[in-house]
CSV table of C-alpha atoms and ligand atoms in Angstrom, one decimal:
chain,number,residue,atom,x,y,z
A,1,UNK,CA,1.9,-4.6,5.5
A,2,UNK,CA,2.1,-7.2,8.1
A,3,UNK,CA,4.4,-9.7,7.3
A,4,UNK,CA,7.8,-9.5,5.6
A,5,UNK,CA,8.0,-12.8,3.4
A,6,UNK,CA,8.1,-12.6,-0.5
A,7,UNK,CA,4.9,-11.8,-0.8
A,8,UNK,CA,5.0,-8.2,0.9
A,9,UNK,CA,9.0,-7.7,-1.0
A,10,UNK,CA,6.9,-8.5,-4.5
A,11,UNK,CA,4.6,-5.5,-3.2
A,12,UNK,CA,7.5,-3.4,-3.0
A,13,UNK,CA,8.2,-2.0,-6.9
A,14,UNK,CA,4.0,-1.6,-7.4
A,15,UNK,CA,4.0,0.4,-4.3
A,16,UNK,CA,6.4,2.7,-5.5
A,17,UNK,CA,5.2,2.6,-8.7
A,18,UNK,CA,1.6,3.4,-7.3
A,19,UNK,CA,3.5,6.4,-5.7
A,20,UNK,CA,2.0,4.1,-2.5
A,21,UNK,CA,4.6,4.6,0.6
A,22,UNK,CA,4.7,1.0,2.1
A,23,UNK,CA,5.8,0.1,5.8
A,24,UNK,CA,6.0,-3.5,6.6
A,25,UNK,CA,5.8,-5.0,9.9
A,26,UNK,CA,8.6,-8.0,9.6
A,27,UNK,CA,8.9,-11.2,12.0
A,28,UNK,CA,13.2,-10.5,11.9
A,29,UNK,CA,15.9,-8.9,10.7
A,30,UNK,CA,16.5,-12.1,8.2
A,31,UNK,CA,13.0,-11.7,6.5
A,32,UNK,CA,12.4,-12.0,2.8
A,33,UNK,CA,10.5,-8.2,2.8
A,34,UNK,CA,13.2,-7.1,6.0
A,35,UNK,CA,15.1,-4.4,3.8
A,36,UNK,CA,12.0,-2.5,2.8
A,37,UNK,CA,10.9,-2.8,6.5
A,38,UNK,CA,9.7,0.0,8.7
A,39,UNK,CA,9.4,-2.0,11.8
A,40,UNK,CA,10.5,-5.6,13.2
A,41,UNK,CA,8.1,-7.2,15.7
A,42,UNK,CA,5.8,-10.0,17.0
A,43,UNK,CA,2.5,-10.0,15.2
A,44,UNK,CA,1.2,-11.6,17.6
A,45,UNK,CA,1.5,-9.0,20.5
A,46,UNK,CA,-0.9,-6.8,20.7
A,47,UNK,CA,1.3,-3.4,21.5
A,48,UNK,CA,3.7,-4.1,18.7
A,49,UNK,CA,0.8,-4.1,16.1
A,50,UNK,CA,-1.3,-1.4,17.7
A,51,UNK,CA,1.9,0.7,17.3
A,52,UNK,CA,2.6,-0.1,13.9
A,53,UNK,CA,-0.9,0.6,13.0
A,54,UNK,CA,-0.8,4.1,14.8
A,55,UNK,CA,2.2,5.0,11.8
A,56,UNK,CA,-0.1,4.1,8.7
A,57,UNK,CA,-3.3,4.8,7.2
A,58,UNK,CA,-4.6,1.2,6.1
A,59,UNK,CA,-3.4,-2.2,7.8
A,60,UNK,CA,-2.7,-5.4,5.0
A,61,UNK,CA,-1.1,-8.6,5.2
A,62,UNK,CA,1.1,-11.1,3.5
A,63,UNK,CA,0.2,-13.9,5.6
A,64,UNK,CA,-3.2,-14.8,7.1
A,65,UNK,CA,-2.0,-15.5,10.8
A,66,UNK,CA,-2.8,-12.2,13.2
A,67,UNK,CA,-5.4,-13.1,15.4
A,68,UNK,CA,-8.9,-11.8,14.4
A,69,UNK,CA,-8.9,-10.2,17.6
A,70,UNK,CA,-5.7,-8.2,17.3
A,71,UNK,CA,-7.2,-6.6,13.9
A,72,UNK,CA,-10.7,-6.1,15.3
A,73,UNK,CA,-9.4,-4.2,18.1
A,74,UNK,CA,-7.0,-2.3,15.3
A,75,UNK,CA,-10.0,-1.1,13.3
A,76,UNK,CA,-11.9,-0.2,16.7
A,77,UNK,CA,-8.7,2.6,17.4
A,78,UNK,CA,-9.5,3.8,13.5
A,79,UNK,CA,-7.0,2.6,11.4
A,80,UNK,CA,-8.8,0.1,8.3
A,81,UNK,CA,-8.2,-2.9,7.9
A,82,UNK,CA,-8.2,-4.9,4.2
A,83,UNK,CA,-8.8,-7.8,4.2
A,84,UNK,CA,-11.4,-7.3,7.0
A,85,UNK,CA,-11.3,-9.5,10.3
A,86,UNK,CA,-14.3,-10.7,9.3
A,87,UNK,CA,-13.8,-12.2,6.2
A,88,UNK,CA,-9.9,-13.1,7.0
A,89,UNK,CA,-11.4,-16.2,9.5
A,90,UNK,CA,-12.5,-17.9,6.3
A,91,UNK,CA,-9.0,-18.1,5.7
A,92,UNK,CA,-7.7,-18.5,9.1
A,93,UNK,CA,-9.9,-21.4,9.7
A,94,UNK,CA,-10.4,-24.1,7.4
A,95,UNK,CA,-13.8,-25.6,9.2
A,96,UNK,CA,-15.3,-22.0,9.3
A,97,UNK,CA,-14.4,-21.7,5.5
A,98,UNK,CA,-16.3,-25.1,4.6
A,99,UNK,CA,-19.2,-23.6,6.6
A,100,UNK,CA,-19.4,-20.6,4.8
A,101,UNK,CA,-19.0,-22.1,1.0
A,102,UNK,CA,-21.7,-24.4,1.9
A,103,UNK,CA,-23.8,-21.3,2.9
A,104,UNK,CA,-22.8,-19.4,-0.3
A,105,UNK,CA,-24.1,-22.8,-2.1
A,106,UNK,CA,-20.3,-23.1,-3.7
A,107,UNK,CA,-19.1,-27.0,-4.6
A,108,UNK,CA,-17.0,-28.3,-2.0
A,109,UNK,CA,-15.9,-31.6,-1.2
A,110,UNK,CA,-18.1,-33.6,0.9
A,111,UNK,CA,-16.5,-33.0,4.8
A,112,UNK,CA,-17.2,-32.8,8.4
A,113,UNK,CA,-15.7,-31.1,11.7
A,114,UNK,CA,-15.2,-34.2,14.0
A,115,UNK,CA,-13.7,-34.1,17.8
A,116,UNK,CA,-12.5,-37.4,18.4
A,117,UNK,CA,-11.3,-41.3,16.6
A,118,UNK,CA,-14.8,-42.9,16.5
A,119,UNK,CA,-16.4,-39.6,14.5
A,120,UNK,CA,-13.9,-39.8,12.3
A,121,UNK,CA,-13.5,-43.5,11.6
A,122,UNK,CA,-17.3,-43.4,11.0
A,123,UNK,CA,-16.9,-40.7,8.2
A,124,UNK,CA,-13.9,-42.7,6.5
A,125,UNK,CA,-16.2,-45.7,6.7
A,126,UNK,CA,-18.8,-44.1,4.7
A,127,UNK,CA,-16.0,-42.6,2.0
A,128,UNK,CA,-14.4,-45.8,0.7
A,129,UNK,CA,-12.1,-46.4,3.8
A,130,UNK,CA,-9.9,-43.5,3.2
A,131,UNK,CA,-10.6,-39.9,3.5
A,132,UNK,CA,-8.3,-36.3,3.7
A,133,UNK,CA,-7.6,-35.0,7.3
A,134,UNK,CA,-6.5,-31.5,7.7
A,135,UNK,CA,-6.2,-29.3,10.8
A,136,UNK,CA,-8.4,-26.1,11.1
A,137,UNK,CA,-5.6,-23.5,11.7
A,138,UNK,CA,-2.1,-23.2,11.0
A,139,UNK,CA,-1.6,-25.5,8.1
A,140,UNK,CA,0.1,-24.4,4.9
A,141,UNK,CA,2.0,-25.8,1.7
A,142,UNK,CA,0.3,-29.2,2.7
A,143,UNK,CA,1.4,-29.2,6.8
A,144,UNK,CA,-1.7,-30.2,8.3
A,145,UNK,CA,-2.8,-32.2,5.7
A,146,UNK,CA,-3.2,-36.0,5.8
A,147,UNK,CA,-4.6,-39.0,3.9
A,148,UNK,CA,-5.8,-41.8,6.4
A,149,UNK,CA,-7.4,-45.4,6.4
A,150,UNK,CA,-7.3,-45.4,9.8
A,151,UNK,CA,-8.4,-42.7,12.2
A,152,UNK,CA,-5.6,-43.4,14.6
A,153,UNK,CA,-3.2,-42.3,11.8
A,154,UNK,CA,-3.8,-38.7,13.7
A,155,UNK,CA,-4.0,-39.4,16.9
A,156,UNK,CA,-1.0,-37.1,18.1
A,157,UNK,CA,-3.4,-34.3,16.4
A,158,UNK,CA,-6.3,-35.5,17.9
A,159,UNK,CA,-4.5,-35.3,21.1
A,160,UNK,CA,-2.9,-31.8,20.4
A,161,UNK,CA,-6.4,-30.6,20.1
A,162,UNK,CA,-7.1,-31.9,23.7
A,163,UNK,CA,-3.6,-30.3,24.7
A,164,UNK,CA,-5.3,-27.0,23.5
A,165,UNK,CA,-8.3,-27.2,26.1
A,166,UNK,CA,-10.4,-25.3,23.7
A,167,UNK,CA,-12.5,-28.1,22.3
A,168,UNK,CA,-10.9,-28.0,19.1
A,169,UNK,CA,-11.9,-29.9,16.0
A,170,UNK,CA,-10.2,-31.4,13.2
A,171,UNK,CA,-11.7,-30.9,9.1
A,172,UNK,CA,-11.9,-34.5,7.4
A,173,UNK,CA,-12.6,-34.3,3.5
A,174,UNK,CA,-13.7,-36.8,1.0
A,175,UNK,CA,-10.7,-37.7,-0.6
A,176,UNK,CA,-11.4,-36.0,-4.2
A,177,UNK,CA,-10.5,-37.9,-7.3
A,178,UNK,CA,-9.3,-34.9,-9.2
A,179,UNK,CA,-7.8,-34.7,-13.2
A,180,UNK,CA,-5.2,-31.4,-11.8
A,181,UNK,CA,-5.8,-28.0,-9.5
A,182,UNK,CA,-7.0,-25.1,-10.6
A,183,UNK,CA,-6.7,-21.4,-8.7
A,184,UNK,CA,-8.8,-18.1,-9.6
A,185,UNK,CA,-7.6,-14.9,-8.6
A,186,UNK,CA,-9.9,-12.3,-7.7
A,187,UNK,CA,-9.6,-8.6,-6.4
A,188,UNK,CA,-12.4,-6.7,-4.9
A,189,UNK,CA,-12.5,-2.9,-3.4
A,190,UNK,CA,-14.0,-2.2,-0.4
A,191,UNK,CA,-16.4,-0.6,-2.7
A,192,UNK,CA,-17.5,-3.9,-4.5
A,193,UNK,CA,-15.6,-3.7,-7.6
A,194,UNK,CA,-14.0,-7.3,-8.3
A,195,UNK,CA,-11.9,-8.4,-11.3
A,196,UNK,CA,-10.8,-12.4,-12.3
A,197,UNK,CA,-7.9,-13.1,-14.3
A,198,UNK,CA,-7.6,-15.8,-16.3
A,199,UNK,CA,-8.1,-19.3,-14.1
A,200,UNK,CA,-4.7,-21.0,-13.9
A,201,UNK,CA,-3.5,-24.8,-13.5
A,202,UNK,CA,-1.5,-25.6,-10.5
A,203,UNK,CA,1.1,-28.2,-10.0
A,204,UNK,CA,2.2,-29.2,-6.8
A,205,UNK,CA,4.7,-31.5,-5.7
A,206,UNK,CA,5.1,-33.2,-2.2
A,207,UNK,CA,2.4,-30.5,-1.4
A,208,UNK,CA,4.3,-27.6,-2.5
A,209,UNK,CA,3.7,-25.6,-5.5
A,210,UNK,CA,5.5,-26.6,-8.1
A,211,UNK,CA,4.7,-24.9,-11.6
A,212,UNK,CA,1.8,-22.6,-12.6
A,213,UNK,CA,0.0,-22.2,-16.2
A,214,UNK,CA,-1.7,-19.6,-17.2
A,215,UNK,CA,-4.2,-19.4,-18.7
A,216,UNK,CA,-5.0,-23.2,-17.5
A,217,UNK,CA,-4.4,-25.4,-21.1
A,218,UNK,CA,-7.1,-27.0,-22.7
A,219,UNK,CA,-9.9,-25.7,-20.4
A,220,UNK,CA,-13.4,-26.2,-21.6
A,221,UNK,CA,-14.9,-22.7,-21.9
A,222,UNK,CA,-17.9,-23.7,-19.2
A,223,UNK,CA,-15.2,-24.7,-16.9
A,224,UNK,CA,-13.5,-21.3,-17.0
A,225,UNK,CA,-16.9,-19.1,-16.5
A,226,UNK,CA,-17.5,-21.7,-14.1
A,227,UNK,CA,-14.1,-20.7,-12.3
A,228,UNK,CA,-14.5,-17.2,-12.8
A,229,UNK,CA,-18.4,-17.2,-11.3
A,230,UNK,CA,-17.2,-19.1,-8.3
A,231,UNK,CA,-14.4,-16.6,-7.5
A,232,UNK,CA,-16.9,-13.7,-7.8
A,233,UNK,CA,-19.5,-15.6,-5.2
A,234,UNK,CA,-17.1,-16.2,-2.6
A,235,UNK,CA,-15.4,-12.9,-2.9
A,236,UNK,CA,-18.6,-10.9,-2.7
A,237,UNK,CA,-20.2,-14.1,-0.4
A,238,UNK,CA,-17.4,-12.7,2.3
A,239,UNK,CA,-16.6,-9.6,1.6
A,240,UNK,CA,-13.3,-10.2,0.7
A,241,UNK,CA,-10.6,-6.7,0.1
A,242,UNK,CA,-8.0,-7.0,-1.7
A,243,UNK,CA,-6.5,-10.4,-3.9
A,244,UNK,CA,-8.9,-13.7,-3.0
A,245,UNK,CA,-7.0,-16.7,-3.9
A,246,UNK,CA,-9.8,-19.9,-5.0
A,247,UNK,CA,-7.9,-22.8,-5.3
A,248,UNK,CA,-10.1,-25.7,-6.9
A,249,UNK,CA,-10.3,-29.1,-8.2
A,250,UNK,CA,-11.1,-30.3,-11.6
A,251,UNK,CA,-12.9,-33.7,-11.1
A,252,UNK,CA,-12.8,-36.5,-13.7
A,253,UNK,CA,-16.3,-35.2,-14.4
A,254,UNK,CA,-15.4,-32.0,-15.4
A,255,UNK,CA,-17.0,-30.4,-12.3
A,256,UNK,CA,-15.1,-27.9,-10.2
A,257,UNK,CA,-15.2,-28.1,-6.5
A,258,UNK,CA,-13.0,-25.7,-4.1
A,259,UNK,CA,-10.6,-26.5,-1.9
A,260,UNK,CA,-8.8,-23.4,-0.2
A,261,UNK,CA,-8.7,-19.7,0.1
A,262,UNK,CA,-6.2,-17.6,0.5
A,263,UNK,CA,-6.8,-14.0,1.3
A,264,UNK,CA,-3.8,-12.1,0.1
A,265,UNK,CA,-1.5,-12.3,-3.4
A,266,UNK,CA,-0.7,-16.2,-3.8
A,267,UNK,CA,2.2,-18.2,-5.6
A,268,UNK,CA,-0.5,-19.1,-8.3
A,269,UNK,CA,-0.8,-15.3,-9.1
A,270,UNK,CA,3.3,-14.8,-9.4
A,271,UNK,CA,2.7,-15.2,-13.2
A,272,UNK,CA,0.7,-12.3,-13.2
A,273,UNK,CA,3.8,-9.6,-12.4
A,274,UNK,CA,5.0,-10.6,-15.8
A,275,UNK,CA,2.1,-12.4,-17.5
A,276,UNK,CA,-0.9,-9.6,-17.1
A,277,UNK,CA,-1.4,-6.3,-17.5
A,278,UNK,CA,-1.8,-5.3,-13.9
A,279,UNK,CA,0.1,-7.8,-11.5
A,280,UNK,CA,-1.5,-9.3,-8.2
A,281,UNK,CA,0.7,-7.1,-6.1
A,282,UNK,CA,-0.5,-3.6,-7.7
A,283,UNK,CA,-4.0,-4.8,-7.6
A,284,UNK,CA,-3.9,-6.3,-4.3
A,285,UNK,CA,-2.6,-2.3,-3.1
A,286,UNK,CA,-5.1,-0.7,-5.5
A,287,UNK,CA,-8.0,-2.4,-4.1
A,288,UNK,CA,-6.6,-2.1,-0.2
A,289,UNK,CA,-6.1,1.7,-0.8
A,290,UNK,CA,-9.6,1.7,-2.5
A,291,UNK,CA,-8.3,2.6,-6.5
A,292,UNK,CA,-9.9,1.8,-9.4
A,293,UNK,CA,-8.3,-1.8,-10.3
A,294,UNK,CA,-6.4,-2.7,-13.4
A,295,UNK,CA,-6.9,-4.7,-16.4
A,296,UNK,CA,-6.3,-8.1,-15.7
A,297,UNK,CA,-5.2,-9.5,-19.4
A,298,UNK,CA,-2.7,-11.6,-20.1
A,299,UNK,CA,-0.1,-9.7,-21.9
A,300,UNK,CA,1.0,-13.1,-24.1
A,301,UNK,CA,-1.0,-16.0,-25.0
A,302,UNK,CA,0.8,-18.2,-22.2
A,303,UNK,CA,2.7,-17.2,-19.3
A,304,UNK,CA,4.4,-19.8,-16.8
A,305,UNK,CA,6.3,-19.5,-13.5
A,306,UNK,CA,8.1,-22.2,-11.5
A,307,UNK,CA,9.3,-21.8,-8.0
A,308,UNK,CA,13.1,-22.4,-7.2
A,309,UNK,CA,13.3,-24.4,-3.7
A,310,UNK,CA,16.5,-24.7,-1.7
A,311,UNK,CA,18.4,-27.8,-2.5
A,312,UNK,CA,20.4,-29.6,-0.4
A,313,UNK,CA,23.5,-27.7,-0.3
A,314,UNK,CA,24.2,-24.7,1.6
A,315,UNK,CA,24.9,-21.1,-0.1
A,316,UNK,CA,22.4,-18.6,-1.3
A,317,UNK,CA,20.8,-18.4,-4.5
A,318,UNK,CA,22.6,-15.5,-6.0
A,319,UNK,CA,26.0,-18.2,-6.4
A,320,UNK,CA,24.4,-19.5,-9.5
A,321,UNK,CA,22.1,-16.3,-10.1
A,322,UNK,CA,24.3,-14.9,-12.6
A,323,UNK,CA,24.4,-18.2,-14.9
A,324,UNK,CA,21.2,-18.5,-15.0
A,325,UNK,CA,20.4,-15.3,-16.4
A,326,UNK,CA,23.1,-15.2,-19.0
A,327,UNK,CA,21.7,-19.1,-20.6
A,328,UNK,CA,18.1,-17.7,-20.1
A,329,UNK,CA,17.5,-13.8,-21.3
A,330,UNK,CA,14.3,-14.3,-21.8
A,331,UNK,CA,13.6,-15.8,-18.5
A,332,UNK,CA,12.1,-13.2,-15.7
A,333,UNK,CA,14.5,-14.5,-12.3
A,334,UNK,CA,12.8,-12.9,-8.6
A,335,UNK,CA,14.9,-14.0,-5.6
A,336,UNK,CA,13.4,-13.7,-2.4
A,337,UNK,CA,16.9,-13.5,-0.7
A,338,UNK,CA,16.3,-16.1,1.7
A,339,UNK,CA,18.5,-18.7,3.3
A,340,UNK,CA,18.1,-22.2,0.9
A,341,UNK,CA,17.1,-24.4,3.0
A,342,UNK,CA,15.4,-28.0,1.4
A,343,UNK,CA,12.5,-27.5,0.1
A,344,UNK,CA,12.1,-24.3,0.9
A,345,UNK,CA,10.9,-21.3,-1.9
A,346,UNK,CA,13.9,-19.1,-2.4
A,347,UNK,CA,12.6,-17.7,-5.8
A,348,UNK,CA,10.7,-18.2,-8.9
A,349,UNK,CA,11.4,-18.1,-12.6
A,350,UNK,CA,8.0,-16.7,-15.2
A,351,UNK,CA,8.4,-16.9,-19.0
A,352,UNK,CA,5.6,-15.4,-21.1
A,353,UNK,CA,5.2,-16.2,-24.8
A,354,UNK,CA,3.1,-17.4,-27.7
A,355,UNK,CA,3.2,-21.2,-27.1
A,356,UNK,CA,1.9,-22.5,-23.5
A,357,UNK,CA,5.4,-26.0,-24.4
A,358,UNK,CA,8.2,-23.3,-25.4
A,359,UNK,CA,7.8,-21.4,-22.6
A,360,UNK,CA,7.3,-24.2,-19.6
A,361,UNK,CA,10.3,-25.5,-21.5
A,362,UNK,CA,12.5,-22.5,-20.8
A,363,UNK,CA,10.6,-21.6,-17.2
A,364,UNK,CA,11.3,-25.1,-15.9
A,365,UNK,CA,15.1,-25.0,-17.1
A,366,UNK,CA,15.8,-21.8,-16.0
A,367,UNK,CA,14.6,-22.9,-12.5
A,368,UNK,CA,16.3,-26.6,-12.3
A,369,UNK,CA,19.4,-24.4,-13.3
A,370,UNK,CA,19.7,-23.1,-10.2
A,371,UNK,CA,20.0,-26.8,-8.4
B,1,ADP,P1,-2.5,-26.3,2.7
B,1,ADP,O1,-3.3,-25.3,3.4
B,1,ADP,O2,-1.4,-26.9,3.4
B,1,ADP,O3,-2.1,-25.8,1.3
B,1,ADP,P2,-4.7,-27.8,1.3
B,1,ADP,O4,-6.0,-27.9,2.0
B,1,ADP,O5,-4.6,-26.8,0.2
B,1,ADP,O6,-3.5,-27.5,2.4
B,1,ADP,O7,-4.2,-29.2,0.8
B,1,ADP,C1,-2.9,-29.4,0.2
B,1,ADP,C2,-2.9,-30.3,-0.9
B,1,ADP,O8,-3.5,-31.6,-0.5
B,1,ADP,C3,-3.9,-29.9,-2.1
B,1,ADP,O9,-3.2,-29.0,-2.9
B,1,ADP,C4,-4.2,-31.2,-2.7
B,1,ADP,O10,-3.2,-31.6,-3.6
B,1,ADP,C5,-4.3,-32.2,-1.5
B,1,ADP,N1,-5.7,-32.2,-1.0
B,1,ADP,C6,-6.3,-31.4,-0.1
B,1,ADP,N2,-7.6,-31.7,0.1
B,1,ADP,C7,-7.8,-32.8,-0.7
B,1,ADP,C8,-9.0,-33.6,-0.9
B,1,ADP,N3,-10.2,-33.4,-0.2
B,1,ADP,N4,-8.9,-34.6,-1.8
B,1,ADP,C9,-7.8,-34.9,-2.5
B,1,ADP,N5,-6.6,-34.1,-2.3
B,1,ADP,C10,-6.6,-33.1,-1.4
């Protein structure tokens, strides 16, 4: 695993469970994933993750950020790579992504790739004056995302780009008038196999996800195979391995376009480690080791997580840990032992039950217990 944020830690208990041995590649000592890892280094040098690779039999990620280069060069010297190089740049760049779903005939927002001011400003002029701006690479939890009226409102990106010297482009978006955002997980095995779980609502706030509902609430049956069919299209459409994230938006209309993909388990998918038979994390190493995948049932009728974010004081989650889980016993608590800082995901909270109201109830206090 390259990468030792939450995401690789959460892999951990499936791996051992899977009777998997799991080596992870952290950025630092202080990582989330940092006590289960092997090695600390630079993903970004080439040595350090040649090296690493030489001590495993399959490479995997929790973020999508080693250059495509790095991996190709990885699979060359014989270790496998899952997700592949060559379907991780759909997730690496967000204006080779919008490419490809238009290729694989997917709704998408209406966009374009534009390289200066005047490009842009004549795409916001034909969108109703105001339009969504994002940078290609490097964004996440809504960095490198703006809404503008005006195309110098990113000029200092703009310029970036030029700082760059590679002719860079930025991604501008009709801005979407959408009823909430919706996120289907997939899984697929190098050998084709996929499996969908149930599509889920996503609630963000200040561009960070805020709560997750699974199954999504009053979904119109056509909207949910409508989900699910995307999800199988792009996964197969790029030859995705392992856990493909398809976050979406449900228009006024009742149409669904996507927005994002993430190649590796997601925060919408947290739900899953209590709320499904097999979680993202075991499937995401079942399908990167090539096993059969798991069911992918809900194990209750509703199942809802809520991340915990650092609040403005200092001091580390486990100070008000203990409280938490003696007012909620029903409440599943997963700290990702990370420093709180604002705004920052330190943890989540899932609660699984028969009715979708009781249990956000209880997930959403359990969480704001921690502030
Ligand atoms: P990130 O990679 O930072 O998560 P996204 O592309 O997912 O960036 O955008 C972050 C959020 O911005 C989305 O979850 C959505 O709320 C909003 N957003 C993104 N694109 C659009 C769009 N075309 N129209 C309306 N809102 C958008």
């Amino acid at each position: 695993m390259i990468g030792g944020g939450q995401l690789a830690r959460m892999m951990v208990p499936p791996a051992i469970h899977l009777g998997l041995r799991i080596s992870v590649l952290a950025e630092g000592e202080g990582m989330s994933a940092a006590r289960a890892a092997d090695a600390v280094g630079d993903y970004r040098d080439p040595d350090t993750v040649y090296a690493f690779a030489e001590t495993v039999d399959v490479i995997t990620f929790d973020h999508e950020h080693v250059p495509g280069e790095i991996l190709r060069e990885v699979e060359r010297r014989g270790t496998p790579v899952h997700p592949r190089p060559d379907a991780l740049q759909f997730a690496q760049d967000k204006i080779l992504m919008r490419e490809k779903l238009g290729e694989l005939g997917v709704p998408i927002p209406d966009w374009a790739a534009v390289s200066d001011e005047s490009e842009l400003q004549t795409f916001i002029d034909a969108h109703g004056g105001r339009a969504v701006v994002k940078t290609a690479r490097g964004g996440y939890d809504g960095k490198g995302v703006r809404v503008v009226s005006d195309s110098g409102e990113v000029r200092d990106w703009f310029a970036a780009l030029d700082e760059d010297g590679n002719g860079g482009r930025l991604l501008v978006e009709e801005l979407v008038d959408f009823t909430r955002e919706l996120s289907q997980l997939v899984a697929r095995r190098p050998s084709g196999e996929t499996r969908t779980w149930p599509v889920v609502e996503t609630i963000q706030r200040d561009g960070v996800c805020a709560e997750v509902l699974a199954p999504a609430p009053v979904a119109d049956p056509a909207t949910l195979d409508e989900a699910a069919r995307i999800g199988i299209v792009v996964a197969d459409g790029v030859a995705v391995t392992g856990v493909l994230a398809v976050e979406m938006f449900e228009t006024r209309d009742g149409r669904v376009l996507v927005n994002e993909l993430a190649m590796r388990p997601h925060n919408s998918g947290h739900f899953s480690i209590e709320g499904s038979v097999t979680s993202q994390f075991e499937q995401h190493l079942r399908a990167v080791a090539d096993l059969p995948l798991g069911a992918t049932d809900m194990t209750a009728p509703a199942a809802v997580m809520v991340n915990v974010l650092g609040g403005p004081e200092e001091g580390p989650m486990p100070v008000r840990y203990a409280r938490v889980l003696a007012e909620f016993p029903g409440a599943k608590v997963h700290s990702y032992d990370k420093l709180p800082r604002p705004g920052r995901k330190v943890g989540h909270v899932t609660v699984t039950g028969a009715d979708l109201d009781t249990v956000r109830a209880e997930a959403v206090a359990a969480a704001r217990a921690f502030d």
